[in-house]
CSV table of N, CA and C in Angstrom, one decimal:
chain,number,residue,atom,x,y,z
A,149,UNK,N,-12.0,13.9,14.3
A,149,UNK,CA,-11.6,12.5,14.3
A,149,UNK,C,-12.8,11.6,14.3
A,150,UNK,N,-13.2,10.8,13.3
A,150,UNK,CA,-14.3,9.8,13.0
A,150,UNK,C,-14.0,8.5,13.8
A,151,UNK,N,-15.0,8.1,14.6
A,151,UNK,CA,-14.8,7.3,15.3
A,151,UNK,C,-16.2,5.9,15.2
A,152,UNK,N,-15.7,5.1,15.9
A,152,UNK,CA,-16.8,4.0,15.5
A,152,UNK,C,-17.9,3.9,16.7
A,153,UNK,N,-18.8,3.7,16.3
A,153,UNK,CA,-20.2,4.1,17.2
A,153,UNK,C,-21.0,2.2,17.7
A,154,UNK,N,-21.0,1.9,18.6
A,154,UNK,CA,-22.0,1.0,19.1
A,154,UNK,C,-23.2,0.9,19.2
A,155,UNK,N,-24.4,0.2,19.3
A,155,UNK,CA,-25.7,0.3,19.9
A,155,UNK,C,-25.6,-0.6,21.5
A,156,UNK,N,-26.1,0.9,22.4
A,156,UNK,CA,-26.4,0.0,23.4
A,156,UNK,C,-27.2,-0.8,23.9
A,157,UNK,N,-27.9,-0.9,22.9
A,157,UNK,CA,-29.3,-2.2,22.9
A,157,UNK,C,-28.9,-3.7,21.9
A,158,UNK,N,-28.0,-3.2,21.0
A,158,UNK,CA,-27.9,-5.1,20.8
A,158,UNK,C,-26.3,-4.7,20.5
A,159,UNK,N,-25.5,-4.0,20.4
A,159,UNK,CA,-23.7,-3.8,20.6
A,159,UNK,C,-23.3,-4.2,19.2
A,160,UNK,N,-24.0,-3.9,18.3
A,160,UNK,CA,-23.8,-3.6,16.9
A,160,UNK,C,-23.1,-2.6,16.3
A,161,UNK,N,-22.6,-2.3,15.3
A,161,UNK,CA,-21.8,-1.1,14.9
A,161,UNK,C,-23.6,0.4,14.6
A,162,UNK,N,-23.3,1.3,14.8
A,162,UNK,CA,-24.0,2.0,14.7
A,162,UNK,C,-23.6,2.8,13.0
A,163,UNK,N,-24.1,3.6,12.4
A,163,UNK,CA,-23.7,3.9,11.0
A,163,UNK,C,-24.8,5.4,10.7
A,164,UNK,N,-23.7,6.1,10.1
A,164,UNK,CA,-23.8,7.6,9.8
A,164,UNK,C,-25.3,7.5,9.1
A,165,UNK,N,-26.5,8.4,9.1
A,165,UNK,CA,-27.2,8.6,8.9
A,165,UNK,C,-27.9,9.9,8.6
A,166,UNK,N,-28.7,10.2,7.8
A,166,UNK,CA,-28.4,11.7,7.6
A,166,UNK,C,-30.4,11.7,8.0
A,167,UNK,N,-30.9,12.6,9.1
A,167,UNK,CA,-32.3,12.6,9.7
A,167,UNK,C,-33.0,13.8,8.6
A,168,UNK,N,-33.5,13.7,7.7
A,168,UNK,CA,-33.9,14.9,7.0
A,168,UNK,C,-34.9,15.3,7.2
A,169,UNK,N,-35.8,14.8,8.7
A,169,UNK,CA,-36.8,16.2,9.2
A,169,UNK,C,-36.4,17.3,10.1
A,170,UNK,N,-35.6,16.6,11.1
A,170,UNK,CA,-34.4,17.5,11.6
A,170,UNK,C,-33.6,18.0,11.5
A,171,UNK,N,-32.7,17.6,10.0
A,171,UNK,CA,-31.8,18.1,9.3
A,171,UNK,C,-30.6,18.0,10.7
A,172,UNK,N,-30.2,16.6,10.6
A,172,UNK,CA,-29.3,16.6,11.4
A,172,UNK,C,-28.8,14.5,11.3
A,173,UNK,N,-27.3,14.7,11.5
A,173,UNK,CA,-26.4,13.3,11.3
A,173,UNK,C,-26.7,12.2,12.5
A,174,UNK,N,-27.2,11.0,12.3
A,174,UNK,CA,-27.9,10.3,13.5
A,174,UNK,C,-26.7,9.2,13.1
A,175,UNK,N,-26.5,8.1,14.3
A,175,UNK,CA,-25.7,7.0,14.1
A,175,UNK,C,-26.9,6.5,14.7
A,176,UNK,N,-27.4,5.2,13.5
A,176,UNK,CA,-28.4,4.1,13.8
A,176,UNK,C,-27.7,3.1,13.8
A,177,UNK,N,-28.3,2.2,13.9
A,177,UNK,CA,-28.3,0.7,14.1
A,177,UNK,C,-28.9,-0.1,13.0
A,178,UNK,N,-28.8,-1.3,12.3
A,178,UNK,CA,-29.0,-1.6,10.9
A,178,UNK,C,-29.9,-2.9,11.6
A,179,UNK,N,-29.9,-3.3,12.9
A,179,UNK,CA,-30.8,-4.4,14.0
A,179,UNK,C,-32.4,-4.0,14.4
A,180,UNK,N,-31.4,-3.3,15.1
A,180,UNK,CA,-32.7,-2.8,15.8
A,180,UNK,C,-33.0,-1.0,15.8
A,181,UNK,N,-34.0,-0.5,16.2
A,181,UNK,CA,-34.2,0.6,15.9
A,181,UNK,C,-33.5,1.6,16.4
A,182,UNK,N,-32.4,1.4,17.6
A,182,UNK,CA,-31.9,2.7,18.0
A,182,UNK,C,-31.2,3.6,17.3
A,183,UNK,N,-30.7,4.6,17.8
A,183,UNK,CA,-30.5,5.6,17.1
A,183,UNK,C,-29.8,6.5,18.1
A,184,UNK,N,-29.0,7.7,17.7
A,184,UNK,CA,-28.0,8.4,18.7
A,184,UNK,C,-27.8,9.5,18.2
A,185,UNK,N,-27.8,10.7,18.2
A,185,UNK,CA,-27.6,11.7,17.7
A,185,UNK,C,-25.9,12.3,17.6
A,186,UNK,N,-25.6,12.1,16.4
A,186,UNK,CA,-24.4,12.7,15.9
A,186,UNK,C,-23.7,14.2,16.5
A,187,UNK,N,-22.5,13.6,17.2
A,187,UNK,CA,-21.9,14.7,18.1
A,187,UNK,C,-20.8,15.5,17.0
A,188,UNK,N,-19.9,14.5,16.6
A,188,UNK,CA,-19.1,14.8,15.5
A,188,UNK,C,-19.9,14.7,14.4
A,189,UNK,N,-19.5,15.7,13.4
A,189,UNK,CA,-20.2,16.2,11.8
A,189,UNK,C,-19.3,15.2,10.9
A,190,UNK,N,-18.0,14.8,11.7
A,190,UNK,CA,-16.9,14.2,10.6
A,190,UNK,C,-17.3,12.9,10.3
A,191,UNK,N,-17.6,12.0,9.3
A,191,UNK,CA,-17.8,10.9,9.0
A,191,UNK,C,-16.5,10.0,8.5
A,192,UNK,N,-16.0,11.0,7.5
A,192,UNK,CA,-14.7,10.0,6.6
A,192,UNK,C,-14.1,11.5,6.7
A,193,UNK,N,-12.7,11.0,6.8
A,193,UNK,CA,-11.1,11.9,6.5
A,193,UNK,C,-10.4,11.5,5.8
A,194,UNK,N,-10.1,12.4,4.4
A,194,UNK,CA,-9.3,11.6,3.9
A,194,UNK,C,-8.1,13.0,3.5
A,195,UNK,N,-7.2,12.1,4.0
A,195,UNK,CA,-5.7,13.1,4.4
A,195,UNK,C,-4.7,12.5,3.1
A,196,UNK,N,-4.3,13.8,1.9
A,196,UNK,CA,-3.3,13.7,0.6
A,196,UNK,C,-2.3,14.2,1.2
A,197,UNK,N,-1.0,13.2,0.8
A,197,UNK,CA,-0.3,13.9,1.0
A,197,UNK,C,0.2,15.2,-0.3
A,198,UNK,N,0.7,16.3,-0.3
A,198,UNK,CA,0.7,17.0,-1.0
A,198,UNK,C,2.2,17.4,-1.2
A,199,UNK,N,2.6,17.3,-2.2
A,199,UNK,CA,3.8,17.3,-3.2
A,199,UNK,C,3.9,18.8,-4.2
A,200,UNK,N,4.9,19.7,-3.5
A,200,UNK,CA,4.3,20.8,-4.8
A,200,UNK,C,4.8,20.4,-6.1
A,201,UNK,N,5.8,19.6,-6.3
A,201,UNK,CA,7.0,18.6,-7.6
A,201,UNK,C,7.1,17.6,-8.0
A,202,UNK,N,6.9,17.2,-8.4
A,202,UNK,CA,7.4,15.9,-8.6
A,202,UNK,C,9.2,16.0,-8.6
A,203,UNK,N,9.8,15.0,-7.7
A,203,UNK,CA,11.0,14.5,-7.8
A,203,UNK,C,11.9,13.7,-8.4
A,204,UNK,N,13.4,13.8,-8.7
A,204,UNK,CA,13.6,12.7,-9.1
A,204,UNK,C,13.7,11.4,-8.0
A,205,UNK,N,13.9,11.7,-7.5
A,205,UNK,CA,14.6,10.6,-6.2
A,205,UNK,C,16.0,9.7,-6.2
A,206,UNK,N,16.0,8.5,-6.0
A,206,UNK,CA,17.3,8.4,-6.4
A,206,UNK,C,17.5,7.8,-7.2
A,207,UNK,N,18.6,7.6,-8.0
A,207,UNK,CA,19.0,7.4,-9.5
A,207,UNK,C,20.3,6.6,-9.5
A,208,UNK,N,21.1,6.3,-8.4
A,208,UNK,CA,22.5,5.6,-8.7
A,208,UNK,C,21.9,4.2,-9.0
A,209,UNK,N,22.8,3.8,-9.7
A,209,UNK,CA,23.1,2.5,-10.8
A,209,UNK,C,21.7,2.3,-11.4
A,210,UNK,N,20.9,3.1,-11.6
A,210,UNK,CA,19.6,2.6,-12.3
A,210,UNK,C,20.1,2.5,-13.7
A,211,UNK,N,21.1,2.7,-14.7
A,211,UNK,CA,21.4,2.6,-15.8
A,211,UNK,C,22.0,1.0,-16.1
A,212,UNK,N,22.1,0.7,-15.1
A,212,UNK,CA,22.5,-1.2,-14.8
A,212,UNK,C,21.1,-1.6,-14.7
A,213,UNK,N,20.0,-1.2,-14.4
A,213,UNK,CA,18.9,-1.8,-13.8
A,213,UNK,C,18.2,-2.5,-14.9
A,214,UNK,N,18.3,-4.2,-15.1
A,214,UNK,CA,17.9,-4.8,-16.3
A,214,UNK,C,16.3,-4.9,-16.6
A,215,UNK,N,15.6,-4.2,-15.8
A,215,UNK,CA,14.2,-4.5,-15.6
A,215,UNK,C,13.1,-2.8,-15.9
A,216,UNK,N,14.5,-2.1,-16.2
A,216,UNK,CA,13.5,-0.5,-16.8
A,216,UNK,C,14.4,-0.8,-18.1
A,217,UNK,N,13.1,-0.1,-19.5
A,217,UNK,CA,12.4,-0.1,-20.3
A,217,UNK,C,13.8,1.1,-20.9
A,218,UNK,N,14.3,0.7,-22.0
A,218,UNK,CA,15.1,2.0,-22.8
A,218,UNK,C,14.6,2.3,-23.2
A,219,UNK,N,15.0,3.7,-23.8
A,219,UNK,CA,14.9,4.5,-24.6
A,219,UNK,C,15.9,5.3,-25.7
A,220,UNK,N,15.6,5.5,-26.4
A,220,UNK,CA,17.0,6.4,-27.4
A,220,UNK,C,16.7,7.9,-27.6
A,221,UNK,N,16.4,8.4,-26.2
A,221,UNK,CA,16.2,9.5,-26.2
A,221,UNK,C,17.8,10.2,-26.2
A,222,UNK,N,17.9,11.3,-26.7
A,222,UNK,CA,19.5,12.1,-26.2
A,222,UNK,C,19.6,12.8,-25.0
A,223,UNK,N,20.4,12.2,-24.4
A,223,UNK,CA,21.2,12.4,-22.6
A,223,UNK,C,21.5,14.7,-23.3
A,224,UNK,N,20.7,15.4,-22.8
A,224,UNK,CA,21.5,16.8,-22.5
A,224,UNK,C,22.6,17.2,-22.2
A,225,UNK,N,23.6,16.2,-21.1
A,225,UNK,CA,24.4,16.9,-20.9
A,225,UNK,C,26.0,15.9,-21.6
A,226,UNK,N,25.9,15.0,-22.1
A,226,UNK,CA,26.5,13.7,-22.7
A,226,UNK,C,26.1,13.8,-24.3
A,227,UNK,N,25.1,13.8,-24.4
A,227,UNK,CA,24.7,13.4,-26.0
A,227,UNK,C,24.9,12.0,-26.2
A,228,UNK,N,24.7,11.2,-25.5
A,228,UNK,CA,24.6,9.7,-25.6
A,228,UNK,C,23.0,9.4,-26.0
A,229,UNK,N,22.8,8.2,-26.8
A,229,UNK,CA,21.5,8.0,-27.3
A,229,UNK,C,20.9,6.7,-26.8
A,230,UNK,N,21.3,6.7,-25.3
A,230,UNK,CA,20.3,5.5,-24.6
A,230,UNK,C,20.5,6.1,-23.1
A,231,UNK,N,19.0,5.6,-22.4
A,231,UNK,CA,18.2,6.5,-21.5
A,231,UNK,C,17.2,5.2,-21.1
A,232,UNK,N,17.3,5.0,-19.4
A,232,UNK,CA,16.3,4.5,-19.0
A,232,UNK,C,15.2,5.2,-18.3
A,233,UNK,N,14.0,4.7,-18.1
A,233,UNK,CA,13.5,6.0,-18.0
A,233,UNK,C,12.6,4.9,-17.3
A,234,UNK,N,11.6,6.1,-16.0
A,234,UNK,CA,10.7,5.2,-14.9
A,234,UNK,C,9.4,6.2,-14.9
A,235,UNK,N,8.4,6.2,-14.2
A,235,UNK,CA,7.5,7.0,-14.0
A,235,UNK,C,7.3,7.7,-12.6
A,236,UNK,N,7.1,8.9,-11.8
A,236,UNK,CA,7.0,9.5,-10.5
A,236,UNK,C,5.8,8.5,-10.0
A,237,UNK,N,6.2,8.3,-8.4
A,237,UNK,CA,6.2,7.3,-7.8
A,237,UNK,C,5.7,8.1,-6.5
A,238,UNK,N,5.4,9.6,-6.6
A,238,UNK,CA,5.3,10.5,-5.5
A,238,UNK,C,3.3,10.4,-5.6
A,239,UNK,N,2.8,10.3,-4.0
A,239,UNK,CA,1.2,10.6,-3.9
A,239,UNK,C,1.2,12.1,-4.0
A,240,UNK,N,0.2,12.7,-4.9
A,240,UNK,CA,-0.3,14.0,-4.8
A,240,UNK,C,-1.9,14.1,-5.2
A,241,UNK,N,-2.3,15.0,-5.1
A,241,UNK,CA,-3.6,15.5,-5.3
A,241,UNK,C,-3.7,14.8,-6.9
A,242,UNK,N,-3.0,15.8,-8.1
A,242,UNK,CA,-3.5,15.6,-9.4
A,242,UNK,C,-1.9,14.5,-9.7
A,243,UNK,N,-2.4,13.1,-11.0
A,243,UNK,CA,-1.9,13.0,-11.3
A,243,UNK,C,-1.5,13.2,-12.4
A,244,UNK,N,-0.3,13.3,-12.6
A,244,UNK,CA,0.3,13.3,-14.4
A,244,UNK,C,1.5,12.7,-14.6
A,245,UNK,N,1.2,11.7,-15.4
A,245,UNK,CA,2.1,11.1,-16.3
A,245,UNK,C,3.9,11.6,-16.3
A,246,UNK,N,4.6,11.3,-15.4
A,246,UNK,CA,5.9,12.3,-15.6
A,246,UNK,C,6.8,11.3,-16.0
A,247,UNK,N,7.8,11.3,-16.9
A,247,UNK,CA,8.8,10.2,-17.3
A,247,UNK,C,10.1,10.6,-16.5
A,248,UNK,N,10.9,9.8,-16.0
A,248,UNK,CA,12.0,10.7,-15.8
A,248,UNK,C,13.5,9.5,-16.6
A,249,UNK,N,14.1,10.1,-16.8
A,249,UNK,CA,15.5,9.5,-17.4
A,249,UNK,C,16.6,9.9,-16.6
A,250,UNK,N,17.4,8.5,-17.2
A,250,UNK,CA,18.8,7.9,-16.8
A,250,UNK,C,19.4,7.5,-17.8
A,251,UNK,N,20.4,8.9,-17.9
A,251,UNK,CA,21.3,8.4,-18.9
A,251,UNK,C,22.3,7.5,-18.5
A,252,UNK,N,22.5,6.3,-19.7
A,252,UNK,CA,22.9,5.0,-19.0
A,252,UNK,C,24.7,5.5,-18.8
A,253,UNK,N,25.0,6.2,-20.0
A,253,UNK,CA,26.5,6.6,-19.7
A,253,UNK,C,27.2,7.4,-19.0
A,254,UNK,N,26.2,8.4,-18.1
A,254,UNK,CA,26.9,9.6,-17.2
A,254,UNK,C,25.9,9.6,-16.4
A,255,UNK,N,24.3,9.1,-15.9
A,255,UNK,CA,24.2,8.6,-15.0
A,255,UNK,C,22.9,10.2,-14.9
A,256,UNK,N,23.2,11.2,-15.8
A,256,UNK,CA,22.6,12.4,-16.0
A,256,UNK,C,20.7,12.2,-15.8
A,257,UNK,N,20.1,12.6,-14.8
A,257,UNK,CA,18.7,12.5,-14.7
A,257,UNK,C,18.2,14.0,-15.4
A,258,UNK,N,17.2,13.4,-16.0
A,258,UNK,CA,16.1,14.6,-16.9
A,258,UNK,C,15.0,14.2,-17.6
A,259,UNK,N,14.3,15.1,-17.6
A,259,UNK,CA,13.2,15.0,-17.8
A,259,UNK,C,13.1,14.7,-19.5
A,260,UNK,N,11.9,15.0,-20.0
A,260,UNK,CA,11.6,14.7,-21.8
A,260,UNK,C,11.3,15.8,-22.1
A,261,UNK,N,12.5,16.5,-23.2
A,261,UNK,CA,13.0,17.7,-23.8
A,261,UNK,C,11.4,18.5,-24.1
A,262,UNK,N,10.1,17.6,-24.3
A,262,UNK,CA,9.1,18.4,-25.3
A,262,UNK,C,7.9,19.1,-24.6
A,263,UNK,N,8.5,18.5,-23.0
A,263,UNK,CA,7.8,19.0,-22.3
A,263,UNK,C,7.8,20.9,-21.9
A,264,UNK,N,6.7,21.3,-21.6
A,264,UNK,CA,6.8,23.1,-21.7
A,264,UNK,C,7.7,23.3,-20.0
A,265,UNK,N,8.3,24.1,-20.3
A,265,UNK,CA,9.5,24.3,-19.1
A,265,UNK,C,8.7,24.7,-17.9
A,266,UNK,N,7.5,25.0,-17.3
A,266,UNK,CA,7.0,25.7,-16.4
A,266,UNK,C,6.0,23.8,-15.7
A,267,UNK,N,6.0,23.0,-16.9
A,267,UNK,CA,5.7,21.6,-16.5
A,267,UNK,C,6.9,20.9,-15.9
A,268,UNK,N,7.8,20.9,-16.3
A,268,UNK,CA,8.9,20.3,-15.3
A,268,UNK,C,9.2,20.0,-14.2
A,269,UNK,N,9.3,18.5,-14.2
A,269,UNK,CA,9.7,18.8,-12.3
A,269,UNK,C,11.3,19.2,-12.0
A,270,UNK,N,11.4,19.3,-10.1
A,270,UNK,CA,13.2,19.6,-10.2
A,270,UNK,C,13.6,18.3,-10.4
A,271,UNK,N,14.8,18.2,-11.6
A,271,UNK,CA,15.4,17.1,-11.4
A,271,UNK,C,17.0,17.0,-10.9
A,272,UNK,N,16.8,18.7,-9.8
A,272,UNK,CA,18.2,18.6,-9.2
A,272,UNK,C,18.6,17.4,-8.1
């Protein structure tokens, strides 16, 4: 856990420094000359959250929703030829572009037919 470092000579923030005759992490002072030898190695944490899928999430009445973008893609399980469609909204490591659809007449969520089947997310 990275924490924030003081100087006890003028109560300034102290700041990660890297001593390269010692080869070792100092927290100095940017005032005055002190300096403190780094207990913790950790400077910055940075915590992804990690998603193995992309999801659909929720989908009721998004085919009313006057503010997503149609499309005349064909609904799979309807064969209707209008489809609103949003982008994954989930944080993960890598992103990619994932469309998801709402068929506006059965309400049916899926993905874009041209995608390779092992790319898909679940859209149970």
């Amino acid at each position: 856990q990275a924490s924030l470092h003081f100087c006890s000579e003028c109560n300034n923030l102290l700041y990660p420094k890297a001593d390269p005759q010692r080869r070792i992490m100092v927290y100095a002072c940017r005032i005055c000359e002190h300096f403190e030898i780094g207990d913790n190695k950790c400077v910055y944490k940075n915590d992804l959250l990690t998603v193995t899928k992309e999801q659909v999430g929720v989908t009721t009445d998004l085919g009313l929703d006057p503010t997503l973008a149609h499309s005349n893609i064909s609904c799979p399980r309807c064969g209707h030829e209008d489809a609103v469609f949003y982008q994954d909204q989930s944080k993960r490591k890598e992103t990619r572009m994932i469309l998801f659809f709402v068929c506006v007449k059965c309400s049916h969520s899926f993905t874009d037919p041209s995608l390779p089947p092992e790319s898909r997310p679940d859209t149970s």
